[in-house]
DNA sequence: CCTTGACTGTACCGATCGGTACATCTATGG
DNA sequence: CCATAGATGTACCGATCGGTACAGTCAAGG
């Protein structure tokens, strides 16, 4: 019962979430103690998924294909819901640093860290690798949000593929 | 009294907003009729600002310098608040298409349209121009959000400048 | 059998939300 | 002076929020 959070977490309120997972608001608070703790544990439970999603990157060719696979996973694939959740989290963090700021910063690190490590393995200096990873990850995130808002999949998929090409070309 | 909305709109609730602009919730509803209408009019009032911000783009050299000026305006400059508002709006649109979806799509067009027009002026085909503009705008938007969340200004400014270089280089 | 502890439904709490009813104040125009 | 219309304060509405109090069910263990 504990790991069904990705069903909801959209409305972020307990009653609809409880109904979605087939229990009651009362039980959620009984198990998790508070809404804040529930959110933290849901994110903690999603962390392995997110790490796996960003961790399958190894070398230059791998970075390119992994980035394309990543884009597909977050737009039409299995991780669509998770990414929506992370987008919400980042937005919440900008308006309510407490308690979301730390969780959001951690989420950013989960995304940027593995990509930066891949760039380091390609011979880039640590800081340069993090800058490149930031560009790729935040760029894809912005594009993903645009895609959710406008639904203009052709335009945005093309932009995403161009970003991936730029970010993973040997010259880049 | 009508154009002070950028003060607030963060909490998005009427009472704090009313207090911030020195009036009462009662008066906001009296003038605007509903919260939804207030939001629409606030965004409509901000549209010229947003259009001006993205509209000062004319040619290749201009695109490069304008993009850098744009980045400074949305991160440390005058339009910081407006951009925060737009970021919130896009996030809201992903969870509540009614009534935010249309407003958010319009906001995206305000951002992408002028940049795409600049690319068209540079000789790119219409669709290619919109793809390039999407990459630049959504990329900067994602980076801006990362900057708000993590506060890691050095890393993200470097990534933004790299994105601008890539997007406005003659080869790009 | 009885007790204990984990689980759960119901009903409630105070706060806040967007929105409204009603009375009032004020200023303008006849 | 008085009528009318705009502006404003106060007090309230029903809904929802996260969270809690209390009573209960039920199975395991003495």
mmCIF file of C-alpha atoms (C1' of nucleotides) in Angstrom:
data_model
loop_
_atom_site.group_PDB
_atom_site.id
_atom_site.type_symbol
_atom_site.label_atom_id
_atom_site.label_comp_id
_atom_site.label_asym_id
_atom_site.label_seq_id
_atom_site.Cartn_x
_atom_site.Cartn_y
_atom_site.Cartn_z
ATOM 1 C CA UNK A 1 0.000 0.000 0.000
ATOM 2 C CA UNK A 2 2.945 2.285 0.614
ATOM 3 C CA UNK A 3 4.289 2.599 -2.890
ATOM 4 C CA UNK A 4 1.274 3.624 -4.881
ATOM 5 C CA UNK A 5 1.898 7.278 -4.561
ATOM 6 C CA UNK A 6 2.524 7.984 -8.209
ATOM 7 C CA UNK A 7 -1.133 7.372 -8.796
ATOM 8 C CA UNK A 8 -1.887 10.725 -7.390
ATOM 9 C CA UNK A 9 0.253 13.346 -5.778
ATOM 10 C CA UNK A 10 -1.120 15.619 -8.457
ATOM 11 C CA UNK A 11 -3.794 17.209 -6.365
ATOM 12 C CA UNK A 12 -1.420 16.925 -3.433
ATOM 13 C CA UNK A 13 -4.328 16.792 -1.020
ATOM 14 C CA UNK A 14 -4.895 13.811 1.162
ATOM 15 C CA UNK A 15 -8.504 12.946 0.499
ATOM 16 C CA UNK A 16 -8.312 12.489 -3.290
ATOM 17 C CA UNK A 17 -4.987 10.713 -2.960
ATOM 18 C CA UNK A 18 -6.450 8.361 -0.371
ATOM 19 C CA UNK A 19 -9.409 7.608 -2.581
ATOM 20 C CA UNK A 20 -7.119 7.002 -5.547
ATOM 21 C CA UNK A 21 -5.125 4.385 -3.671
ATOM 22 C CA UNK A 22 -8.212 2.829 -2.136
ATOM 23 C CA UNK A 23 -7.843 3.909 1.448
ATOM 24 C CA UNK A 24 -8.831 6.809 3.634
ATOM 25 C CA UNK A 25 -7.221 10.075 4.600
ATOM 26 C CA UNK A 26 -7.223 8.773 8.133
ATOM 27 C CA UNK A 27 -5.020 5.823 7.184
ATOM 28 C CA UNK A 28 -2.525 7.909 5.273
ATOM 29 C CA UNK A 29 -2.005 10.070 8.313
ATOM 30 C CA UNK A 30 -1.841 6.993 10.513
ATOM 31 C CA UNK A 31 0.939 5.444 8.470
ATOM 32 C CA UNK A 32 2.886 8.550 7.536
ATOM 33 C CA UNK A 33 2.189 10.822 10.466
ATOM 34 C CA UNK A 34 1.835 13.932 8.375
ATOM 35 C CA UNK A 35 1.385 15.036 4.828
ATOM 36 C CA UNK A 36 4.901 16.394 4.752
ATOM 37 C CA UNK A 37 6.347 13.067 5.805
ATOM 38 C CA UNK A 38 4.221 11.271 3.253
ATOM 39 C CA UNK A 39 5.633 13.497 0.540
ATOM 40 C CA UNK A 40 9.180 12.935 1.721
ATOM 41 C CA UNK A 41 8.728 9.181 1.801
ATOM 42 C CA UNK A 42 7.042 9.143 -1.580
ATOM 43 C CA UNK A 43 9.977 11.025 -3.051
ATOM 44 C CA UNK A 44 12.406 8.760 -1.243
ATOM 45 C CA UNK A 45 10.603 5.760 -2.685
ATOM 46 C CA UNK A 46 10.808 7.289 -6.154
ATOM 47 C CA UNK A 47 14.484 8.079 -5.821
ATOM 48 C CA UNK A 48 15.720 4.670 -7.041
ATOM 49 C CA UNK A 49 13.525 5.012 -10.124
ATOM 50 C CA UNK A 50 14.874 8.467 -10.813
ATOM 51 C CA UNK A 51 18.436 7.359 -10.181
ATOM 52 C CA UNK A 52 18.014 4.419 -12.517
ATOM 53 C CA UNK A 53 16.511 6.670 -15.148
ATOM 54 C CA UNK A 54 19.479 9.051 -15.082
ATOM 55 C CA UNK A 55 22.100 6.500 -14.151
ATOM 56 C CA UNK A 56 22.158 4.455 -17.347
ATOM 57 C CA UNK A 57 24.746 6.692 -18.932
ATOM 58 C CA UNK A 58 28.268 5.511 -19.531
ATOM 59 C CA UNK A 59 30.136 6.867 -22.520
ATOM 60 C CA UNK A 60 29.806 9.187 -25.481
ATOM 61 C CA UNK A 61 27.667 6.979 -27.664
ATOM 62 C CA UNK A 62 25.858 5.852 -24.545
ATOM 63 C CA UNK A 63 25.166 9.403 -23.496
ATOM 64 C CA UNK A 64 23.555 10.195 -26.796
ATOM 65 C CA UNK A 65 21.326 7.161 -26.929
ATOM 66 C CA UNK A 66 20.625 7.307 -23.212
ATOM 67 C CA UNK A 67 19.543 10.921 -23.525
ATOM 68 C CA UNK A 68 17.160 10.009 -26.315
ATOM 69 C CA UNK A 69 15.804 7.119 -24.297
ATOM 70 C CA UNK A 70 15.467 9.446 -21.329
ATOM 71 C CA UNK A 71 13.462 11.906 -23.360
ATOM 72 C CA UNK A 72 11.128 9.199 -24.511
ATOM 73 C CA UNK A 73 10.759 7.846 -20.979
ATOM 74 C CA UNK A 74 9.796 11.195 -19.525
ATOM 75 C CA UNK A 75 7.440 12.255 -22.302
ATOM 76 C CA UNK A 76 5.580 9.148 -23.433
ATOM 77 C CA UNK A 77 7.080 6.324 -21.418
ATOM 78 C CA UNK A 78 6.818 4.844 -18.014
ATOM 79 C CA UNK A 79 8.373 7.726 -16.101
ATOM 80 C CA UNK A 80 5.939 10.343 -17.321
ATOM 81 C CA UNK A 81 4.119 10.495 -14.016
ATOM 82 C CA UNK A 82 7.301 10.668 -12.001
ATOM 83 C CA UNK A 83 8.561 13.586 -14.046
ATOM 84 C CA UNK A 84 5.280 15.411 -13.663
ATOM 85 C CA UNK A 85 5.688 14.984 -9.950
ATOM 86 C CA UNK A 86 9.217 16.381 -10.053
ATOM 87 C CA UNK A 87 8.082 19.349 -12.129
ATOM 88 C CA UNK A 88 5.442 20.102 -9.537
ATOM 89 C CA UNK A 89 8.010 19.765 -6.807
ATOM 90 C CA UNK A 90 10.358 22.280 -8.410
ATOM 91 C CA UNK A 91 7.560 24.749 -8.862
ATOM 92 C CA UNK A 92 6.454 24.341 -5.267
ATOM 93 C CA UNK A 93 10.006 24.904 -4.122
ATOM 94 C CA UNK A 94 10.148 28.307 -5.776
ATOM 95 C CA UNK A 95 7.161 29.526 -3.804
ATOM 96 C CA UNK A 96 7.461 27.485 -0.599
ATOM 97 C CA UNK A 97 11.109 26.803 0.210
ATOM 98 C CA UNK A 98 9.857 25.187 3.391
ATOM 99 C CA UNK A 99 9.654 22.270 3.219
ATOM 100 C CA UNK A 100 10.056 21.740 -0.501
ATOM 101 C CA UNK A 101 13.342 23.536 -1.186
ATOM 102 C CA UNK A 102 15.614 20.805 0.129
ATOM 103 C CA UNK A 103 13.639 18.043 -1.556
ATOM 104 C CA UNK A 104 13.736 19.884 -4.859
ATOM 105 C CA UNK A 105 17.451 20.562 -4.632
ATOM 106 C CA UNK A 106 17.991 16.884 -3.968
ATOM 107 C CA UNK A 107 15.858 16.006 -6.976
ATOM 108 C CA UNK A 108 17.935 18.305 -9.164
ATOM 109 C CA UNK A 109 21.093 16.620 -7.933
ATOM 110 C CA UNK A 110 19.655 13.204 -8.733
ATOM 111 C CA UNK A 111 19.158 14.386 -12.291
ATOM 112 C CA UNK A 112 22.333 16.386 -12.795
ATOM 113 C CA UNK A 113 24.753 14.173 -10.866
ATOM 114 C CA UNK A 114 24.787 11.080 -13.076
ATOM 115 C CA UNK A 115 24.889 13.097 -16.282
ATOM 116 C CA UNK A 116 27.774 15.141 -14.931
ATOM 117 C CA UNK A 117 29.572 11.926 -14.007
ATOM 118 C CA UNK A 118 29.154 10.749 -17.579
ATOM 119 C CA UNK A 119 30.740 13.957 -18.843
ATOM 120 C CA UNK A 120 33.602 13.500 -16.390
ATOM 121 C CA UNK A 121 34.136 10.020 -17.782
ATOM 122 C CA UNK A 122 34.353 11.641 -21.203
ATOM 123 C CA UNK A 123 37.286 13.695 -19.978
ATOM 124 C CA UNK A 124 35.624 16.957 -19.050
ATOM 125 C CA UNK A 125 36.682 18.766 -15.931
ATOM 126 C CA UNK A 126 34.353 18.488 -12.958
ATOM 127 C CA UNK A 127 32.889 21.957 -13.181
ATOM 128 C CA UNK A 128 32.550 21.879 -16.949
ATOM 129 C CA UNK A 129 30.837 18.514 -16.666
ATOM 130 C CA UNK A 130 28.295 19.886 -14.222
ATOM 131 C CA UNK A 131 27.617 22.865 -16.455
ATOM 132 C CA UNK A 132 27.048 20.608 -19.451
ATOM 133 C CA UNK A 133 24.840 18.297 -17.433
ATOM 134 C CA UNK A 134 22.854 21.259 -16.165
ATOM 135 C CA UNK A 135 22.295 22.491 -19.677
ATOM 136 C CA UNK A 136 21.073 19.107 -20.837
ATOM 137 C CA UNK A 137 18.898 18.307 -17.843
ATOM 138 C CA UNK A 138 17.342 21.713 -17.280
ATOM 139 C CA UNK A 139 16.868 22.117 -21.002
ATOM 140 C CA UNK A 140 15.011 18.837 -21.296
ATOM 141 C CA UNK A 141 13.006 19.721 -18.213
ATOM 142 C CA UNK A 142 11.932 23.035 -19.675
ATOM 143 C CA UNK A 143 11.028 21.349 -22.927
ATOM 144 C CA UNK A 144 9.083 18.675 -21.081
ATOM 145 C CA UNK A 145 7.048 21.324 -19.332
ATOM 146 C CA UNK A 146 6.407 23.142 -22.595
ATOM 147 C CA UNK A 147 5.240 19.828 -24.027
ATOM 148 C CA UNK A 148 2.814 19.292 -21.175
ATOM 149 C CA UNK A 149 1.429 22.797 -21.512
ATOM 150 C CA UNK A 150 1.107 23.222 -25.253
ATOM 151 C CA UNK A 151 0.857 19.615 -26.408
ATOM 152 C CA UNK A 152 2.815 20.634 -29.519
ATOM 153 C CA UNK A 153 4.766 17.394 -29.588
ATOM 154 C CA UNK A 154 6.364 17.806 -33.020
ATOM 155 C CA UNK A 155 7.951 21.157 -32.316
ATOM 156 C CA UNK A 156 9.188 20.188 -28.884
ATOM 157 C CA UNK A 157 10.464 16.744 -29.746
ATOM 158 C CA UNK A 158 12.458 18.340 -32.546
ATOM 159 C CA UNK A 159 13.892 20.885 -30.126
ATOM 160 C CA UNK A 160 14.725 18.148 -27.632
ATOM 161 C CA UNK A 161 16.522 16.108 -30.248
ATOM 162 C CA UNK A 162 18.493 19.155 -31.311
ATOM 163 C CA UNK A 163 19.449 19.826 -27.691
ATOM 164 C CA UNK A 164 20.574 16.224 -27.292
ATOM 165 C CA UNK A 165 22.620 16.420 -30.475
ATOM 166 C CA UNK A 166 24.306 19.623 -29.331
ATOM 167 C CA UNK A 167 24.949 18.313 -25.857
ATOM 168 C CA UNK A 168 26.350 14.934 -26.876
ATOM 169 C CA UNK A 169 28.223 15.734 -30.058
ATOM 170 C CA UNK A 170 31.960 15.017 -29.737
ATOM 171 C CA UNK A 171 32.669 18.683 -30.337
ATOM 172 C CA UNK A 172 30.126 19.840 -27.785
ATOM 173 C CA UNK B 1 -4.405 50.281 -8.175
ATOM 174 C CA UNK B 2 -4.945 47.768 -10.948
ATOM 175 C CA UNK B 3 -1.387 47.192 -12.019
ATOM 176 C CA UNK B 4 0.335 46.229 -8.832
ATOM 177 C CA UNK B 5 -0.195 42.556 -9.255
ATOM 178 C CA UNK B 6 3.415 41.574 -9.577
ATOM 179 C CA UNK B 7 3.817 42.353 -5.917
ATOM 180 C CA UNK B 8 2.077 39.204 -5.049
ATOM 181 C CA UNK B 9 0.413 36.547 -7.136
ATOM 182 C CA UNK B 10 2.832 34.193 -5.441
ATOM 183 C CA UNK B 11 0.458 32.941 -2.818
ATOM 184 C CA UNK B 12 -2.299 33.237 -5.385
ATOM 185 C CA UNK B 13 -4.840 33.722 -2.646
ATOM 186 C CA UNK B 14 -6.841 36.872 -2.410
ATOM 187 C CA UNK B 15 -6.339 37.940 1.189
ATOM 188 C CA UNK B 16 -2.524 38.147 1.210
ATOM 189 C CA UNK B 17 -2.539 39.711 -2.232
ATOM 190 C CA UNK B 18 -5.052 42.302 -1.089
ATOM 191 C CA UNK B 19 -2.979 43.123 1.947
ATOM 192 C CA UNK B 20 0.160 43.394 -0.178
ATOM 193 C CA UNK B 21 -1.427 45.973 -2.439
ATOM 194 C CA UNK B 22 -3.052 47.836 0.443
ATOM 195 C CA UNK B 23 -6.657 46.960 -0.112
ATOM 196 C CA UNK B 24 -9.070 44.248 0.926
ATOM 197 C CA UNK B 25 -10.175 40.966 -0.534
ATOM 198 C CA UNK B 26 -13.598 42.493 -0.810
ATOM 199 C CA UNK B 27 -12.331 45.222 -3.133
ATOM 200 C CA UNK B 28 -10.389 42.843 -5.384
ATOM 201 C CA UNK B 29 -13.558 40.860 -5.949
ATOM 202 C CA UNK B 30 -15.505 44.058 -6.420
ATOM 203 C CA UNK B 31 -13.223 45.287 -9.187
ATOM 204 C CA UNK B 32 -12.392 41.997 -10.873
ATOM 205 C CA UNK B 33 -15.516 39.962 -10.201
ATOM 206 C CA UNK B 34 -13.641 36.742 -9.554
ATOM 207 C CA UNK B 35 -10.212 35.460 -8.807
ATOM 208 C CA UNK B 36 -10.011 33.882 -12.236
ATOM 209 C CA UNK B 37 -10.770 37.153 -13.928
ATOM 210 C CA UNK B 38 -8.220 38.928 -11.765
ATOM 211 C CA UNK B 39 -5.596 36.461 -12.889
ATOM 212 C CA UNK B 40 -6.524 36.851 -16.516
ATOM 213 C CA UNK B 41 -6.384 40.632 -16.292
ATOM 214 C CA UNK B 42 -3.111 40.562 -14.409
ATOM 215 C CA UNK B 43 -1.592 38.419 -17.128
ATOM 216 C CA UNK B 44 -3.108 40.631 -19.801
ATOM 217 C CA UNK B 45 -1.584 43.640 -18.072
ATOM 218 C CA UNK B 46 1.777 41.909 -17.969
ATOM 219 C CA UNK B 47 1.637 40.910 -21.602
ATOM 220 C CA UNK B 48 3.151 44.145 -22.948
ATOM 221 C CA UNK B 49 6.052 43.773 -20.545
ATOM 222 C CA UNK B 50 6.602 40.200 -21.635
ATOM 223 C CA UNK B 51 6.269 41.120 -25.288
ATOM 224 C CA UNK B 52 8.756 43.944 -24.884
ATOM 225 C CA UNK B 53 11.135 41.616 -23.082
ATOM 226 C CA UNK B 54 11.125 39.084 -25.896
ATOM 227 C CA UNK B 55 10.535 41.511 -28.718
ATOM 228 C CA UNK B 56 13.857 43.353 -28.679
ATOM 229 C CA UNK B 57 15.429 40.871 -31.043
ATOM 230 C CA UNK B 58 16.323 41.805 -34.566
ATOM 231 C CA UNK B 59 19.326 40.151 -36.181
ATOM 232 C CA UNK B 60 22.104 37.661 -35.508
ATOM 233 C CA UNK B 61 24.304 39.876 -33.362
ATOM 234 C CA UNK B 62 21.160 41.295 -31.843
ATOM 235 C CA UNK B 63 19.837 37.871 -31.013
ATOM 236 C CA UNK B 64 22.973 36.978 -29.138
ATOM 237 C CA UNK B 65 23.156 40.140 -27.084
ATOM 238 C CA UNK B 66 19.412 40.250 -26.638
ATOM 239 C CA UNK B 67 19.407 36.714 -25.307
ATOM 240 C CA UNK B 68 22.104 37.578 -22.804
ATOM 241 C CA UNK B 69 20.204 40.682 -21.757
ATOM 242 C CA UNK B 70 17.065 38.569 -21.489
ATOM 243 C CA UNK B 71 18.802 36.107 -19.214
ATOM 244 C CA UNK B 72 19.977 38.891 -16.962
ATOM 245 C CA UNK B 73 16.532 40.478 -16.910
ATOM 246 C CA UNK B 74 14.795 37.279 -15.855
ATOM 247 C CA UNK B 75 17.351 36.214 -13.262
ATOM 248 C CA UNK B 76 18.576 39.348 -11.519
ATOM 249 C CA UNK B 77 16.832 42.191 -13.320
ATOM 250 C CA UNK B 78 13.530 43.880 -13.385
ATOM 251 C CA UNK B 79 11.514 41.036 -14.869
ATOM 252 C CA UNK B 80 12.434 38.509 -12.211
ATOM 253 C CA UNK B 81 9.016 38.665 -10.617
ATOM 254 C CA UNK B 82 7.182 38.421 -13.901
ATOM 255 C CA UNK B 83 9.109 35.299 -14.837
ATOM 256 C CA UNK B 84 8.414 33.706 -11.493
ATOM 257 C CA UNK B 85 4.764 34.350 -12.174
ATOM 258 C CA UNK B 86 4.994 32.720 -15.599
ATOM 259 C CA UNK B 87 6.803 29.708 -14.159
ATOM 260 C CA UNK B 88 4.009 29.287 -11.649
ATOM 261 C CA UNK B 89 1.471 29.615 -14.406
ATOM 262 C CA UNK B 90 3.054 26.861 -16.501
ATOM 263 C CA UNK B 91 3.171 24.548 -13.524
ATOM 264 C CA UNK B 92 -0.447 25.253 -12.685
ATOM 265 C CA UNK B 93 -1.402 24.529 -16.270
ATOM 266 C CA UNK B 94 0.026 21.031 -16.101
ATOM 267 C CA UNK B 95 -2.219 20.129 -13.187
ATOM 268 C CA UNK B 96 -5.246 22.340 -13.820
ATOM 269 C CA UNK B 97 -5.786 22.836 -17.540
ATOM 270 C CA UNK B 98 -8.936 24.714 -16.610
ATOM 271 C CA UNK B 99 -8.569 27.619 -16.563
ATOM 272 C CA UNK B 100 -4.807 27.907 -16.737
ATOM 273 C CA UNK B 101 -4.036 25.875 -19.860
ATOM 274 C CA UNK B 102 -5.027 28.511 -22.369
ATOM 275 C CA UNK B 103 -3.301 31.289 -20.448
ATOM 276 C CA UNK B 104 -0.120 29.256 -20.227
ATOM 277 C CA UNK B 105 -0.157 28.355 -23.909
ATOM 278 C CA UNK B 106 -0.543 32.029 -24.700
ATOM 279 C CA UNK B 107 2.376 32.852 -22.425
ATOM 280 C CA UNK B 108 4.543 30.299 -24.212
ATOM 281 C CA UNK B 109 3.613 31.849 -27.534
ATOM 282 C CA UNK B 110 4.544 35.302 -26.241
ATOM 283 C CA UNK B 111 7.970 33.952 -25.461
ATOM 284 C CA UNK B 112 8.553 31.726 -28.469
ATOM 285 C CA UNK B 113 6.921 33.892 -31.123
ATOM 286 C CA UNK B 114 9.321 36.845 -31.203
ATOM 287 C CA UNK B 115 12.391 34.626 -30.975
ATOM 288 C CA UNK B 116 11.098 32.493 -33.819
ATOM 289 C CA UNK B 117 10.487 35.639 -35.840
ATOM 290 C CA UNK B 118 14.103 36.615 -35.265
ATOM 291 C CA UNK B 119 15.253 33.255 -36.588
ATOM 292 C CA UNK B 120 13.024 33.671 -39.615
ATOM 293 C CA UNK B 121 14.670 37.021 -40.249
ATOM 294 C CA UNK B 122 17.984 35.182 -40.154
ATOM 295 C CA UNK B 123 16.822 33.041 -43.035
ATOM 296 C CA UNK B 124 15.573 29.949 -41.260
ATOM 297 C CA UNK B 125 12.408 28.266 -42.402
ATOM 298 C CA UNK B 126 9.312 28.870 -40.316
ATOM 299 C CA UNK B 127 9.216 25.503 -38.627
ATOM 300 C CA UNK B 128 12.961 25.353 -38.039
ATOM 301 C CA UNK B 129 12.805 28.828 -36.548
ATOM 302 C CA UNK B 130 10.118 27.773 -34.103
ATOM 303 C CA UNK B 131 12.111 24.705 -33.110
ATOM 304 C CA UNK B 132 15.205 26.808 -32.480
ATOM 305 C CA UNK B 133 13.210 29.373 -30.550
ATOM 306 C CA UNK B 134 11.627 26.630 -28.473
ATOM 307 C CA UNK B 135 15.025 25.229 -27.608
ATOM 308 C CA UNK B 136 16.307 28.606 -26.531
ATOM 309 C CA UNK B 137 13.237 29.716 -24.616
ATOM 310 C CA UNK B 138 12.365 26.463 -22.899
ATOM 311 C CA UNK B 139 16.016 25.867 -22.151
ATOM 312 C CA UNK B 140 16.401 29.230 -20.477
ATOM 313 C CA UNK B 141 13.153 28.666 -18.636
ATOM 314 C CA UNK B 142 14.330 25.347 -17.258
ATOM 315 C CA UNK B 143 17.624 26.898 -16.251
ATOM 316 C CA UNK B 144 15.840 29.790 -14.583
ATOM 317 C CA UNK B 145 13.790 27.387 -12.529
ATOM 318 C CA UNK B 146 16.893 25.428 -11.558
ATOM 319 C CA UNK B 147 18.468 28.709 -10.503
ATOM 320 C CA UNK B 148 15.504 29.575 -8.305
ATOM 321 C CA UNK B 149 15.529 26.148 -6.695
ATOM 322 C CA UNK B 150 19.209 25.522 -6.114
ATOM 323 C CA UNK B 151 20.580 29.055 -6.011
ATOM 324 C CA UNK B 152 23.710 27.734 -7.687
ATOM 325 C CA UNK B 153 24.113 30.828 -9.816
ATOM 326 C CA UNK B 154 27.596 30.137 -11.158
ATOM 327 C CA UNK B 155 26.793 26.727 -12.580
ATOM 328 C CA UNK B 156 23.509 27.809 -14.094
ATOM 329 C CA UNK B 157 24.663 31.117 -15.515
ATOM 330 C CA UNK B 158 27.476 29.229 -17.218
ATOM 331 C CA UNK B 159 24.998 26.742 -18.653
ATOM 332 C CA UNK B 160 22.722 29.565 -19.810
ATOM 333 C CA UNK B 161 25.568 31.322 -21.559
ATOM 334 C CA UNK B 162 26.570 28.088 -23.255
ATOM 335 C CA UNK B 163 22.990 27.587 -24.414
ATOM 336 C CA UNK B 164 22.889 31.119 -25.781
ATOM 337 C CA UNK B 165 26.180 30.618 -27.589
ATOM 338 C CA UNK B 166 24.949 27.385 -29.148
ATOM 339 C CA UNK B 167 21.591 28.856 -30.107
ATOM 340 C CA UNK B 168 22.909 32.059 -31.634
ATOM 341 C CA UNK B 169 26.146 30.952 -33.240
ATOM 342 C CA UNK B 170 26.102 31.424 -37.026
ATOM 343 C CA UNK B 171 26.501 27.676 -37.436
ATOM 344 C CA UNK B 172 23.667 26.909 -35.032
ATOM 345 C "C1'" DC C 1 -11.430 -15.683 28.736
ATOM 346 C "C1'" DC C 2 -9.311 -11.600 28.874
ATOM 347 C "C1'" DT C 3 -5.979 -8.391 27.642
ATOM 348 C "C1'" DT C 4 -3.233 -5.980 24.670
ATOM 349 C "C1'" DG C 5 -1.932 -3.618 20.633
ATOM 350 C "C1'" DA C 6 -2.406 -2.755 15.757
ATOM 351 C "C1'" DC C 7 -5.707 -1.066 12.635
ATOM 352 C "C1'" DT C 8 -9.768 1.760 11.027
ATOM 353 C "C1'" DG C 9 -14.295 4.453 10.595
ATOM 354 C "C1'" DT C 10 -16.638 8.632 12.045
ATOM 355 C "C1'" DA C 11 -16.970 12.744 13.455
ATOM 356 C "C1'" DC C 12 -14.963 16.624 14.530
ATOM 357 C "C1'" DC C 13 -11.360 20.785 14.994
ATOM 358 C "C1'" DG C 14 -9.581 25.365 13.518
ATOM 359 C "C1'" DA C 15 -7.841 27.589 9.512
ATOM 360 C "C1'" DT C 16 -8.258 29.122 4.974
ATOM 361 C "C1'" DC C 17 -10.244 29.333 0.570
ATOM 362 C "C1'" DG C 18 -13.289 32.093 -3.113
ATOM 363 C "C1'" DG C 19 -17.403 34.472 -2.976
ATOM 364 C "C1'" DT C 20 -21.739 37.011 -1.224
ATOM 365 C "C1'" DA C 21 -25.317 39.795 1.620
ATOM 366 C "C1'" DC C 22 -26.073 43.765 3.722
ATOM 367 C "C1'" DA C 23 -25.352 47.948 5.682
ATOM 368 C "C1'" DT C 24 -22.863 52.074 5.309
ATOM 369 C "C1'" DC C 25 -20.200 55.944 3.730
ATOM 370 C "C1'" DT C 26 -19.401 59.481 0.259
ATOM 371 C "C1'" DA C 27 -19.742 62.352 -3.527
ATOM 372 C "C1'" DT C 28 -22.024 64.055 -7.380
ATOM 373 C "C1'" DG C 29 -26.003 66.007 -9.809
ATOM 374 C "C1'" DG C 30 -30.671 67.513 -9.763
ATOM 375 C "C1'" DC D 1 -31.681 69.019 0.452
ATOM 376 C "C1'" DC D 2 -32.072 64.909 -1.401
ATOM 377 C "C1'" DA D 3 -31.587 61.029 -4.492
ATOM 378 C "C1'" DT D 4 -28.744 58.031 -6.701
ATOM 379 C "C1'" DA D 5 -24.687 55.365 -7.666
ATOM 380 C "C1'" DG D 6 -20.049 54.003 -6.645
ATOM 381 C "C1'" DA D 7 -16.983 52.457 -3.057
ATOM 382 C "C1'" DT D 8 -16.000 50.023 1.217
ATOM 383 C "C1'" DG D 9 -16.204 47.407 5.823
ATOM 384 C "C1'" DT D 10 -18.040 43.512 8.307
ATOM 385 C "C1'" DA D 11 -19.749 39.489 8.776
ATOM 386 C "C1'" DC D 12 -20.930 35.566 6.935
ATOM 387 C "C1'" DC D 13 -21.451 31.210 3.579
ATOM 388 C "C1'" DG D 14 -20.211 26.424 2.171
ATOM 389 C "C1'" DA D 15 -16.269 23.841 0.821
ATOM 390 C "C1'" DT D 16 -11.864 22.068 1.632
ATOM 391 C "C1'" DC D 17 -7.596 21.720 3.884
ATOM 392 C "C1'" DG D 18 -4.265 18.960 7.329
ATOM 393 C "C1'" DG D 19 -4.820 16.880 11.580
ATOM 394 C "C1'" DT D 20 -6.975 14.791 15.911
ATOM 395 C "C1'" DA D 21 -10.213 12.460 19.480
ATOM 396 C "C1'" DC D 22 -12.675 8.725 20.367
ATOM 397 C "C1'" DA D 23 -14.740 4.633 19.846
ATOM 398 C "C1'" DG D 24 -14.616 0.638 17.930
ATOM 399 C "C1'" DT D 25 -13.053 -4.021 15.394
ATOM 400 C "C1'" DC D 26 -10.106 -7.875 15.373
ATOM 401 C "C1'" DA D 27 -6.411 -11.087 15.902
ATOM 402 C "C1'" DA D 28 -2.562 -12.837 18.860
ATOM 403 C "C1'" DG D 29 -0.838 -14.260 23.311
ATOM 404 C "C1'" DG D 30 -1.040 -14.958 28.174
#
